[in-house]
């Protein structure tokens, strides 16, 4: 399990969230350039 308090200040975690749970036109692109 992950201690969520350690994630609240994590810039890397915030970047990862850009790949999920966002509007389709705001999603980050995968290696092939398409939205996953």
mmCIF file of C-alpha atoms in Angstrom:
data_model
loop_
_atom_site.group_PDB
_atom_site.id
_atom_site.type_symbol
_atom_site.label_atom_id
_atom_site.label_comp_id
_atom_site.label_asym_id
_atom_site.label_seq_id
_atom_site.Cartn_x
_atom_site.Cartn_y
_atom_site.Cartn_z
ATOM 1 C CA UNK A 1 0.000 0.000 0.000
ATOM 2 C CA UNK A 2 1.039 3.577 -0.606
ATOM 3 C CA UNK A 3 0.999 6.259 2.048
ATOM 4 C CA UNK A 4 -1.053 8.964 0.321
ATOM 5 C CA UNK A 5 0.571 11.681 2.412
ATOM 6 C CA UNK A 6 3.840 11.003 0.584
ATOM 7 C CA UNK A 7 2.151 11.602 -2.788
ATOM 8 C CA UNK A 8 0.647 15.007 -2.047
ATOM 9 C CA UNK A 9 3.998 16.750 -2.580
ATOM 10 C CA UNK A 10 5.247 14.469 -5.368
ATOM 11 C CA UNK A 11 5.717 16.240 -8.693
ATOM 12 C CA UNK A 12 6.278 12.888 -10.438
ATOM 13 C CA UNK A 13 2.930 11.579 -9.201
ATOM 14 C CA UNK A 14 1.171 14.702 -10.464
ATOM 15 C CA UNK A 15 2.736 14.181 -13.908
ATOM 16 C CA UNK A 16 1.555 10.557 -13.941
ATOM 17 C CA UNK A 17 -1.975 11.698 -13.205
ATOM 18 C CA UNK A 18 -1.852 13.627 -16.476
ATOM 19 C CA UNK A 19 -2.080 10.305 -18.315
ATOM 20 C CA UNK A 20 -5.308 9.233 -16.608
ATOM 21 C CA UNK A 21 -8.592 10.691 -15.437
ATOM 22 C CA UNK A 22 -8.479 13.750 -17.672
ATOM 23 C CA UNK A 23 -10.576 15.014 -20.543
ATOM 24 C CA UNK A 24 -9.642 13.266 -23.786
ATOM 25 C CA UNK A 25 -8.242 16.441 -25.350
ATOM 26 C CA UNK A 26 -6.115 17.079 -22.224
ATOM 27 C CA UNK A 27 -4.607 13.568 -21.910
ATOM 28 C CA UNK A 28 -0.876 13.173 -22.338
ATOM 29 C CA UNK A 29 0.226 11.135 -25.337
ATOM 30 C CA UNK A 30 1.810 7.689 -25.276
ATOM 31 C CA UNK A 31 5.000 6.618 -27.083
ATOM 32 C CA UNK A 32 3.170 6.195 -30.385
ATOM 33 C CA UNK A 33 1.607 9.657 -30.125
ATOM 34 C CA UNK A 34 -1.911 8.455 -29.460
ATOM 35 C CA UNK A 35 -4.070 8.850 -26.396
ATOM 36 C CA UNK A 36 -4.255 5.636 -24.409
#
